[in-house]
mmCIF file with all atom_site columns, C-alpha atoms in Angstrom:
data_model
loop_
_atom_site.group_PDB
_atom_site.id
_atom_site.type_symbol
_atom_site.label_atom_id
_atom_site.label_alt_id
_atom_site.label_comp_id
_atom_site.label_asym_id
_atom_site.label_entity_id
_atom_site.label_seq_id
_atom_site.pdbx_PDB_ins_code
_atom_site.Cartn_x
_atom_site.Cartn_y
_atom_site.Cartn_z
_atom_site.occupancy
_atom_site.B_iso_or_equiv
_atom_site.pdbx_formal_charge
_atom_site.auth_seq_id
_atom_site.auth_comp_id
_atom_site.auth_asym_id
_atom_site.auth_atom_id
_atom_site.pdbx_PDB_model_num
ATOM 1   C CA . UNK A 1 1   ? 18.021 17.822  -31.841 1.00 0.00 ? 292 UNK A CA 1
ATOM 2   C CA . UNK A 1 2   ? 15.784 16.464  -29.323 1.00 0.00 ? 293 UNK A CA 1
ATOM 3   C CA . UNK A 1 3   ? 16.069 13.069  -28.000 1.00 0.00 ? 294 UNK A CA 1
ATOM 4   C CA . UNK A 1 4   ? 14.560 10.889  -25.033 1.00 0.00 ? 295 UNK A CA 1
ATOM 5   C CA . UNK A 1 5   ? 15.793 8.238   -23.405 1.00 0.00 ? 296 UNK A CA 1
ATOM 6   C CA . UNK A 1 6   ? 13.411 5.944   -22.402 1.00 0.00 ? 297 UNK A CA 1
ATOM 7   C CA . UNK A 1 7   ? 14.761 2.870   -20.279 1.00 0.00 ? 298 UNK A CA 1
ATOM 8   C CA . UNK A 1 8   ? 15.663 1.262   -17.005 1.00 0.00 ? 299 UNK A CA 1
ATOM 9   C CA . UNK A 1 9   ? 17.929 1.728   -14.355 1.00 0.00 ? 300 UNK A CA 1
ATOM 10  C CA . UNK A 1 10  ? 20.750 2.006   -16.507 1.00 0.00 ? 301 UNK A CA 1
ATOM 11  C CA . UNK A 1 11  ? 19.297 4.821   -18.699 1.00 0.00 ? 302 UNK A CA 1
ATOM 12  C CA . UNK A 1 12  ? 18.752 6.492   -15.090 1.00 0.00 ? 303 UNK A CA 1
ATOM 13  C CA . UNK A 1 13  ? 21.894 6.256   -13.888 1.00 0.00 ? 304 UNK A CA 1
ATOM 14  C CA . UNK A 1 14  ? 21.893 4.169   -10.913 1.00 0.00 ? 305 UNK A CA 1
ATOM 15  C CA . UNK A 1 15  ? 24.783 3.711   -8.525  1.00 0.00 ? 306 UNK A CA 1
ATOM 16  C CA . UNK A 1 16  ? 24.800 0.049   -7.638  1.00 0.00 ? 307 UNK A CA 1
ATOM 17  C CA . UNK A 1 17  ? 27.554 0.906   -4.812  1.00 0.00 ? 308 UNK A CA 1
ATOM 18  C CA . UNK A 1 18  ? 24.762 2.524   -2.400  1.00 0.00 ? 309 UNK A CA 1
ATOM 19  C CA . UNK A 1 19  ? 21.661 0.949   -0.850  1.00 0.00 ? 310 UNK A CA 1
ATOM 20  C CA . UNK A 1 20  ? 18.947 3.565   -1.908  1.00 0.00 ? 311 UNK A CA 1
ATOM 21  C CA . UNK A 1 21  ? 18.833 4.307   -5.098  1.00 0.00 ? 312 UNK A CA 1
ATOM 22  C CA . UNK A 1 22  ? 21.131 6.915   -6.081  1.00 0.00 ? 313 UNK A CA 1
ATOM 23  C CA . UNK A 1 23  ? 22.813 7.758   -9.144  1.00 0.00 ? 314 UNK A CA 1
ATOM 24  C CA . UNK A 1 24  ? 26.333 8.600   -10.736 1.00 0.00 ? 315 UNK A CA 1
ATOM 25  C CA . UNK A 1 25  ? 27.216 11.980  -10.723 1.00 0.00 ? 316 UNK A CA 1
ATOM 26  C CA . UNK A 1 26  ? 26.284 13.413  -14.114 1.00 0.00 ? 317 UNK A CA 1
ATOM 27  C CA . UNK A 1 27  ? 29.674 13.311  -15.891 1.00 0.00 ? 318 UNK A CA 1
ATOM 28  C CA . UNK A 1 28  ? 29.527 9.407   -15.605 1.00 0.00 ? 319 UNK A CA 1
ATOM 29  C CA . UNK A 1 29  ? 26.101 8.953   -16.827 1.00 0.00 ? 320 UNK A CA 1
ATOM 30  C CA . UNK A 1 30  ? 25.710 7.979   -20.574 1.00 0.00 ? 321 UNK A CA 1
ATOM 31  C CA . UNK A 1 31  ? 22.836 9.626   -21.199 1.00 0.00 ? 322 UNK A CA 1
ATOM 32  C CA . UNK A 1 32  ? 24.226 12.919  -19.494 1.00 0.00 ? 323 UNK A CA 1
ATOM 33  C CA . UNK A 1 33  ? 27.688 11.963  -21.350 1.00 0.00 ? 324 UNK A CA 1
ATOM 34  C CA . UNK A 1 34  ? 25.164 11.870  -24.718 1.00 0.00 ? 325 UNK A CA 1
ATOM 35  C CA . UNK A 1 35  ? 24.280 15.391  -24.268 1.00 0.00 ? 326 UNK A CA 1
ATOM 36  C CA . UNK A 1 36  ? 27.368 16.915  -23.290 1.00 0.00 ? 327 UNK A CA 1
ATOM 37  C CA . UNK A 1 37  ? 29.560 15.184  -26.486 1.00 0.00 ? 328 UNK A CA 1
ATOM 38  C CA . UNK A 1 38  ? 26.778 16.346  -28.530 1.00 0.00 ? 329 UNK A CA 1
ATOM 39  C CA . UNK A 1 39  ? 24.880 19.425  -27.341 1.00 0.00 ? 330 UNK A CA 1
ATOM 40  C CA . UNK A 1 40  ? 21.376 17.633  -28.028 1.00 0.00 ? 331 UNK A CA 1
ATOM 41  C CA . UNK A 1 41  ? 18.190 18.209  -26.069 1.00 0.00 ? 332 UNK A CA 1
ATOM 42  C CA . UNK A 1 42  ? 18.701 15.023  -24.124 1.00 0.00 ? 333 UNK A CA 1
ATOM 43  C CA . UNK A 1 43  ? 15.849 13.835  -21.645 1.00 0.00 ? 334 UNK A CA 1
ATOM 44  C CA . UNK A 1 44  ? 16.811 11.111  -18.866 1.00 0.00 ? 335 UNK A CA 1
ATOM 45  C CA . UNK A 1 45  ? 13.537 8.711   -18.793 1.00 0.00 ? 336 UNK A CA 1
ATOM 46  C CA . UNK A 1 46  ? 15.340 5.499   -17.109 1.00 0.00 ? 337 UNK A CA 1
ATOM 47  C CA . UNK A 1 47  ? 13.519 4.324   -13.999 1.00 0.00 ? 338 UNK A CA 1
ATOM 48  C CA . UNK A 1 48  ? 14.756 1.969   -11.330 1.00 0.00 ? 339 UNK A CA 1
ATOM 49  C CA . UNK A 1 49  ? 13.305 -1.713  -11.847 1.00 0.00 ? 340 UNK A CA 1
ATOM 50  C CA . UNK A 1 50  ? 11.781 -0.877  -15.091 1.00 0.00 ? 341 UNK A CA 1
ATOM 51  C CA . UNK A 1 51  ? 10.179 -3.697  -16.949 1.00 0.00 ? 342 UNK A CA 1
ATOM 52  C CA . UNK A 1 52  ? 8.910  -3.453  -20.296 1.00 0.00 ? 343 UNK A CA 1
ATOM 53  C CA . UNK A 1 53  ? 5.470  -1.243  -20.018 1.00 0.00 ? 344 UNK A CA 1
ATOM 54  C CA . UNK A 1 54  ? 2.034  -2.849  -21.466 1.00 0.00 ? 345 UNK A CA 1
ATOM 55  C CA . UNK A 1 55  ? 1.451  0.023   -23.258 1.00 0.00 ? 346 UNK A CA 1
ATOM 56  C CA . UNK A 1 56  ? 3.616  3.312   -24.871 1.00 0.00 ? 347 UNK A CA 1
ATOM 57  C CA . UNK A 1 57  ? 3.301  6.671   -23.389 1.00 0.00 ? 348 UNK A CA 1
ATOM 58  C CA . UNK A 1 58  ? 2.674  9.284   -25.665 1.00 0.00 ? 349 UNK A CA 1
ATOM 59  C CA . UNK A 1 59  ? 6.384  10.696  -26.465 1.00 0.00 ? 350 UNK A CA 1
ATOM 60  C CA . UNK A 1 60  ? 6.200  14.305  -27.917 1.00 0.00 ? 351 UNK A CA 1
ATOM 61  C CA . UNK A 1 61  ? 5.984  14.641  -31.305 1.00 0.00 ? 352 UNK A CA 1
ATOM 62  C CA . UNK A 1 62  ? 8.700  16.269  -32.241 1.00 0.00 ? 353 UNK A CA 1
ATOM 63  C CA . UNK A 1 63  ? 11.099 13.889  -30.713 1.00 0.00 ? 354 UNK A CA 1
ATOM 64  C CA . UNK A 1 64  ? 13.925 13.659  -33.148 1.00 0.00 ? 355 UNK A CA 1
ATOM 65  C CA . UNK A 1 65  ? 15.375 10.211  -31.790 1.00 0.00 ? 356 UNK A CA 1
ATOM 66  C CA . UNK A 1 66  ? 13.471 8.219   -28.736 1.00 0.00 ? 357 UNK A CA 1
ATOM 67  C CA . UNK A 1 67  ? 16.300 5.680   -27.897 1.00 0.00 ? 358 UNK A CA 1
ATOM 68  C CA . UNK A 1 68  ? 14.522 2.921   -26.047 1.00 0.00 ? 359 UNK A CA 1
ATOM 69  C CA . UNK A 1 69  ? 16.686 -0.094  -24.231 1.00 0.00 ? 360 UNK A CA 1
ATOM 70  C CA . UNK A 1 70  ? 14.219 -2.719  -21.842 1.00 0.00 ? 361 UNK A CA 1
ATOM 71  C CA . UNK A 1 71  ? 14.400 -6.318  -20.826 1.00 0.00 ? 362 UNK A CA 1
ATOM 72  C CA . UNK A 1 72  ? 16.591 -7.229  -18.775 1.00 0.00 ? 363 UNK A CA 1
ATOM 73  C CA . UNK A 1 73  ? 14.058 -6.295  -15.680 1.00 0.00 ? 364 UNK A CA 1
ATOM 74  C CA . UNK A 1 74  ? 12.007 -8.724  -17.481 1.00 0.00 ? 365 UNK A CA 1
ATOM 75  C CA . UNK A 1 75  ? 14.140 -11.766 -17.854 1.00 0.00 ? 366 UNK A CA 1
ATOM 76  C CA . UNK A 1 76  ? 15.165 -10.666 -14.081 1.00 0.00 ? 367 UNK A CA 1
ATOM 77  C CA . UNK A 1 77  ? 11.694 -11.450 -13.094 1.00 0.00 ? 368 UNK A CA 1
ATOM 78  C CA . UNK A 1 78  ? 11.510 -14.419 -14.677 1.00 0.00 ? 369 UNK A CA 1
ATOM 79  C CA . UNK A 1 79  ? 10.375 -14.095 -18.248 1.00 0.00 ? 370 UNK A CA 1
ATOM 80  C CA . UNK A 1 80  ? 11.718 -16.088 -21.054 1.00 0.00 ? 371 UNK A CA 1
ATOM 81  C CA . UNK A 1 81  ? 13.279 -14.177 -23.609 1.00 0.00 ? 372 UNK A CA 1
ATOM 82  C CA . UNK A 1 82  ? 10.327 -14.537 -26.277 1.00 0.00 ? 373 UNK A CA 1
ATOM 83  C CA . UNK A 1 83  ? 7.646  -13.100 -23.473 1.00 0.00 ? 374 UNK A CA 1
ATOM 84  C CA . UNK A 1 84  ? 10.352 -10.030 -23.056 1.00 0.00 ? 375 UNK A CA 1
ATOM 85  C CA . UNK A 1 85  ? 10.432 -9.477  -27.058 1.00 0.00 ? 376 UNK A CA 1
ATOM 86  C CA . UNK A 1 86  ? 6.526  -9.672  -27.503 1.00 0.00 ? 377 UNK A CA 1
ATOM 87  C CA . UNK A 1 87  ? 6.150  -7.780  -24.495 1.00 0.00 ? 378 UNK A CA 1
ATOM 88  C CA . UNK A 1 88  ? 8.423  -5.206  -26.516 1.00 0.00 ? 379 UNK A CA 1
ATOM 89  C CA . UNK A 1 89  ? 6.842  -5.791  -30.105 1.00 0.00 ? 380 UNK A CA 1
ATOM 90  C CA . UNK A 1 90  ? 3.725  -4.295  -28.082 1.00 0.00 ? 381 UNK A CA 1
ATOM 91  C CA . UNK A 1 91  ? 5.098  -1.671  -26.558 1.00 0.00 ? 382 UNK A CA 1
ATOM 92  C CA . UNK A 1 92  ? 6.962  -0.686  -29.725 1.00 0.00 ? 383 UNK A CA 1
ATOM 93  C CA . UNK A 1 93  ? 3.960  -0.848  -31.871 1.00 0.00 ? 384 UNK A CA 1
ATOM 94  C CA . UNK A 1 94  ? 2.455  1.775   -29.839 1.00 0.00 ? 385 UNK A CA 1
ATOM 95  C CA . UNK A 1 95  ? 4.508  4.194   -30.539 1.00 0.00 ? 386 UNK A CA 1
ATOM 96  C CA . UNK A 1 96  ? 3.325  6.867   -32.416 1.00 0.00 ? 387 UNK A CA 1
ATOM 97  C CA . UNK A 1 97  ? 6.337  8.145   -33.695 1.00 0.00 ? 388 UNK A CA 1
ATOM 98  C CA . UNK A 1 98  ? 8.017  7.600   -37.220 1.00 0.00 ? 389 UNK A CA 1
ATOM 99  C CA . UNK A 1 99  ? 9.259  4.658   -37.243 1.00 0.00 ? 390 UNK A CA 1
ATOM 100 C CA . UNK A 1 100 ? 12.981 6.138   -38.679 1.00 0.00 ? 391 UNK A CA 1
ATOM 101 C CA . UNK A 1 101 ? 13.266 8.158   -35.322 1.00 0.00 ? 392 UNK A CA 1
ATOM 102 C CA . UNK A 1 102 ? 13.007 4.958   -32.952 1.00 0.00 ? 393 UNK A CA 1
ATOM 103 C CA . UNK A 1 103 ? 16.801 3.099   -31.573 1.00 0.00 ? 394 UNK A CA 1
ATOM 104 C CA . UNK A 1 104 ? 15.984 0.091   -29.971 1.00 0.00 ? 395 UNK A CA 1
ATOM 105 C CA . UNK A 1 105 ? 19.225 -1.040  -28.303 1.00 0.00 ? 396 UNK A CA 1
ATOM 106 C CA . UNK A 1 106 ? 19.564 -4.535  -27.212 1.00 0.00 ? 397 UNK A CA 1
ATOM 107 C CA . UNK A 1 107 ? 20.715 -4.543  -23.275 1.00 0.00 ? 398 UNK A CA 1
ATOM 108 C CA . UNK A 1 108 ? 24.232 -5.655  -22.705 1.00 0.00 ? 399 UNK A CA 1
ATOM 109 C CA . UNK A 1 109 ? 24.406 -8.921  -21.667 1.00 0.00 ? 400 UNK A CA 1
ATOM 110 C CA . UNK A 1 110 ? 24.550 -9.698  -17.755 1.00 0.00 ? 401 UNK A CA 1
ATOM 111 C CA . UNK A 1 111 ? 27.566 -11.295 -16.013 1.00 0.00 ? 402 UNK A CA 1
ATOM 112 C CA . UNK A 1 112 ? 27.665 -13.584 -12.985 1.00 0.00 ? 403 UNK A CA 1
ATOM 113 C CA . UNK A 1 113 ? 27.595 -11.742 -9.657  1.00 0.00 ? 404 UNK A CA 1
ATOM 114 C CA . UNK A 1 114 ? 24.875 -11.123 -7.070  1.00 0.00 ? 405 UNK A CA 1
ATOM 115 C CA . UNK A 1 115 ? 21.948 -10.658 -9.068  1.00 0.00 ? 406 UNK A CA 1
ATOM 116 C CA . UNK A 1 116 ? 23.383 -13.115 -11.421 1.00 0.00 ? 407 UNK A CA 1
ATOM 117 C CA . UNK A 1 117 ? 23.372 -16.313 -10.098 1.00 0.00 ? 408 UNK A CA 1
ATOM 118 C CA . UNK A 1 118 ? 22.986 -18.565 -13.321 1.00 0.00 ? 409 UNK A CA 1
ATOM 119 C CA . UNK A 1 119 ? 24.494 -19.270 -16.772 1.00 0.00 ? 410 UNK A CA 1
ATOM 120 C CA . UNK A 1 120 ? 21.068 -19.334 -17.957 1.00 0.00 ? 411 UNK A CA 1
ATOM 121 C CA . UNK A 1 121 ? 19.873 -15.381 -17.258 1.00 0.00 ? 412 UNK A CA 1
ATOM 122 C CA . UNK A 1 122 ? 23.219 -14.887 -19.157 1.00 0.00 ? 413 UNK A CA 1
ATOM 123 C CA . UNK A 1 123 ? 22.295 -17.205 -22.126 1.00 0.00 ? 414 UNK A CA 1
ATOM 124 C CA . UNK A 1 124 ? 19.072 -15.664 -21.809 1.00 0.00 ? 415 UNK A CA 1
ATOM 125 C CA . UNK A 1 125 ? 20.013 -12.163 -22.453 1.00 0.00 ? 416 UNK A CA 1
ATOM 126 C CA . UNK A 1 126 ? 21.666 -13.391 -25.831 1.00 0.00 ? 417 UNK A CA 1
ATOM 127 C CA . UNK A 1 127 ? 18.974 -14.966 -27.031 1.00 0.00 ? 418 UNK A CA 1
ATOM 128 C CA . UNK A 1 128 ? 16.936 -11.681 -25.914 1.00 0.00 ? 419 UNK A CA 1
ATOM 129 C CA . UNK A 1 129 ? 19.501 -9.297  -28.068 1.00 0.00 ? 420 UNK A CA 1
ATOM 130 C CA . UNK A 1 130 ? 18.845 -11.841 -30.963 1.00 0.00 ? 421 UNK A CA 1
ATOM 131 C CA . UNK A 1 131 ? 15.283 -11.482 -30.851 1.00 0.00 ? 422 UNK A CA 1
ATOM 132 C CA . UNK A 1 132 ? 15.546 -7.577  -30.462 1.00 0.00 ? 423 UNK A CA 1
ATOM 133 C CA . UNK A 1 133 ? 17.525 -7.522  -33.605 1.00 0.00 ? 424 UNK A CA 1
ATOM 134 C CA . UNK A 1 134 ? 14.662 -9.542  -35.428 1.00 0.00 ? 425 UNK A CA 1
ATOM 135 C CA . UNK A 1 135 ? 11.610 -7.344  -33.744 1.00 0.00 ? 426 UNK A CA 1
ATOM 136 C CA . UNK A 1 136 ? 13.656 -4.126  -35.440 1.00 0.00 ? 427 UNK A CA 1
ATOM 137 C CA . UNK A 1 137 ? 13.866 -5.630  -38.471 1.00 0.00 ? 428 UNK A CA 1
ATOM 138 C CA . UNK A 1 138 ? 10.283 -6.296  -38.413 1.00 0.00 ? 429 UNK A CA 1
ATOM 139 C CA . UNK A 1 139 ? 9.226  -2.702  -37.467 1.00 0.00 ? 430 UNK A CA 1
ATOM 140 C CA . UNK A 1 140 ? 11.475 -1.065  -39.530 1.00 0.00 ? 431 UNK A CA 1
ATOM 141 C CA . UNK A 1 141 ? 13.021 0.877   -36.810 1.00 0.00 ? 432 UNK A CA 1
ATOM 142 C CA . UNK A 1 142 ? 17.388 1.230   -36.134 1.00 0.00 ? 433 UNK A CA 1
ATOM 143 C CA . UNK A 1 143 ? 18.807 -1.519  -33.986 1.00 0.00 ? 434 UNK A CA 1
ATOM 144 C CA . UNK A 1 144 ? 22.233 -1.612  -32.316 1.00 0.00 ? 435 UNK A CA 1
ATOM 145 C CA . UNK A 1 145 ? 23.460 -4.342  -29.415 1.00 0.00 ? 436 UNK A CA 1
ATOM 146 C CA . UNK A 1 146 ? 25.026 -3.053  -26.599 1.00 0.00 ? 437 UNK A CA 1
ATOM 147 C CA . UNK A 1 147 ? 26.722 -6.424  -26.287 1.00 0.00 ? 438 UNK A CA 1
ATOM 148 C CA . UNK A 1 148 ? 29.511 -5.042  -28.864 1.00 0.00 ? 439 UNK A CA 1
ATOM 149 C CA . UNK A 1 149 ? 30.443 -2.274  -26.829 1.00 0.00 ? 440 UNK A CA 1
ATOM 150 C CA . UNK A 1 150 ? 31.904 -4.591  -23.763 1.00 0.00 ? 441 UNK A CA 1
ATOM 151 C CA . UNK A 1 151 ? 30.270 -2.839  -20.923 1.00 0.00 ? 442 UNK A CA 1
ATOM 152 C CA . UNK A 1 152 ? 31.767 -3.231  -17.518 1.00 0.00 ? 443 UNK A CA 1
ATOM 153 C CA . UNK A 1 153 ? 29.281 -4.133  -15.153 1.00 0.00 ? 444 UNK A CA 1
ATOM 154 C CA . UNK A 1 154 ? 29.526 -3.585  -11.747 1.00 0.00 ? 445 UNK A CA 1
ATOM 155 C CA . UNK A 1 155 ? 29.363 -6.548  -8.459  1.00 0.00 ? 446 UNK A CA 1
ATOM 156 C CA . UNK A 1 156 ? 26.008 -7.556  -9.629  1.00 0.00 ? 447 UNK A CA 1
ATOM 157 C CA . UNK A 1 157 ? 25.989 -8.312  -13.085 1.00 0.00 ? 448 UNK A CA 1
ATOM 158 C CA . UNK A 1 158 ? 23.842 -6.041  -14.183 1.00 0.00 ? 449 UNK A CA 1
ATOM 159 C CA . UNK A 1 159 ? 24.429 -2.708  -13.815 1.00 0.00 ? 450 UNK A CA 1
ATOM 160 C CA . UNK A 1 160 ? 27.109 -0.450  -15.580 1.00 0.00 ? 451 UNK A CA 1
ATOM 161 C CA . UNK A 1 161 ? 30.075 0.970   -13.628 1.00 0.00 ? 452 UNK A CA 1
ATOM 162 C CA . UNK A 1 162 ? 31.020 4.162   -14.393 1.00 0.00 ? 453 UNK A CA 1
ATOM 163 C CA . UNK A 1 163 ? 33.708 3.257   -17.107 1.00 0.00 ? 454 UNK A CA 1
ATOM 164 C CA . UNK A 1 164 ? 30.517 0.686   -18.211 1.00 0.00 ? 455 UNK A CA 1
ATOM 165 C CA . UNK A 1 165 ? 28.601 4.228   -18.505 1.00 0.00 ? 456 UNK A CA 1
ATOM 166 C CA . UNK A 1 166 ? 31.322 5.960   -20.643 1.00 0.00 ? 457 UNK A CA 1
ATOM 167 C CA . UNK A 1 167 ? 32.313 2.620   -23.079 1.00 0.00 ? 458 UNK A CA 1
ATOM 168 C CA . UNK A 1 168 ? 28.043 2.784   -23.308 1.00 0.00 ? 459 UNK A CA 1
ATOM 169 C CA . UNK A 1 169 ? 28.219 6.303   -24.153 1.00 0.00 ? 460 UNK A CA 1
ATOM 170 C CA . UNK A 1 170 ? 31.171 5.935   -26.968 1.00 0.00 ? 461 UNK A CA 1
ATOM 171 C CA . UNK A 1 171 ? 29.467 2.717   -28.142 1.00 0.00 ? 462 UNK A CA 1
ATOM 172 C CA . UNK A 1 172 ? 26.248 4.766   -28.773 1.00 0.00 ? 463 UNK A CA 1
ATOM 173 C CA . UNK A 1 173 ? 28.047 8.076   -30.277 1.00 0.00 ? 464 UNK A CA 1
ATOM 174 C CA . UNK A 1 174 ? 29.871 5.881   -32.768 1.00 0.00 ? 465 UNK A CA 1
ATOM 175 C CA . UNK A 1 175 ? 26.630 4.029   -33.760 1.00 0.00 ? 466 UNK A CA 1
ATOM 176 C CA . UNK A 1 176 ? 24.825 7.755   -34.428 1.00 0.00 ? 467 UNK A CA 1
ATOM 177 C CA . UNK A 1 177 ? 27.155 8.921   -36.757 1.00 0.00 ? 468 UNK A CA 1
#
């Protein structure tokens, strides 16, 4: 099975306790964790600061599952949650693939810390998962939250620790069986 993982810095892995930009090792990363538990084809396409693109790339065709999780860059930046979901009704809709072989995951919602500094981005990132949930429904494409899988999150309220990575990573296996 092939499978991409398209996404933001928490797709790619980042290591929030260093200043420029690197990752966990590979045995803490979910997507890497994916792969290994399963022995999929599993391609890494998180980027740093991510926000939801205007437009789709063209994923390969025979992509089995493209598991795409955006957003919270967006609300980060400022965006209410409705501009982040028609943002991502766009980009979705440009997909090419079939529709059955598209996981949209709702980010986890963020926590107070340094890159936190509001109830409101927290409140925001519910509403966000809501509307996620509703945009899947509309597609016709699977949906799960990552807000049911209790992710640790790391000083800054946003990004995974490594036991955030492996609770994401059993969240996600148990939601593709």
């Amino acid at each position: 099975m092939k499978m991409i993982c398209f996404g933001d810095s928490n797709t790619y892995g980042y290591d929030p306790r260093g200043y420029f930009g690197g990752r966990y090792d590979a045995d803490s990363r979910w997507v890497d964790i994916l792969a290994a538990e399963t022995g999929w084809t599993v391609h890494n396409m998180g980027q740093n600061g991510r926000e939801i693109p205007s437009t789709a790339p063209a994923f390969p065709a025979d992509t089995d599952l493209l598991i795409v999780m955006l957003g919270t860059n967006d609300l980060l930046q400022g965006r209410s949650p409705a501009q982040a979901a028609v943002r991502l009704e766009r980009f979705l809709s440009g997909i090419s693939l079939d529709r059955g072989n598209i996981l949209l995951i709702a980010p986890p919602p963020v926590a107070l810390g340094a890159w936190v500094p509001s109830r409101q981005l927290i409140d925001d990132t519910h509403t966000f998962a809501r509307l996620c949930q509703t945009l899947a429904e509309q597609l016709r494409i699977r949906f799960a939250d990552a807000a049911k899988w209790k992710i640790p999150l790391a000083y800054d309220g946003v990004h995974f620790t490594e036991q955030g990575h492996k609770a994401f990573a059993a969240g996600l296996l148990e939601e593709l069986k």
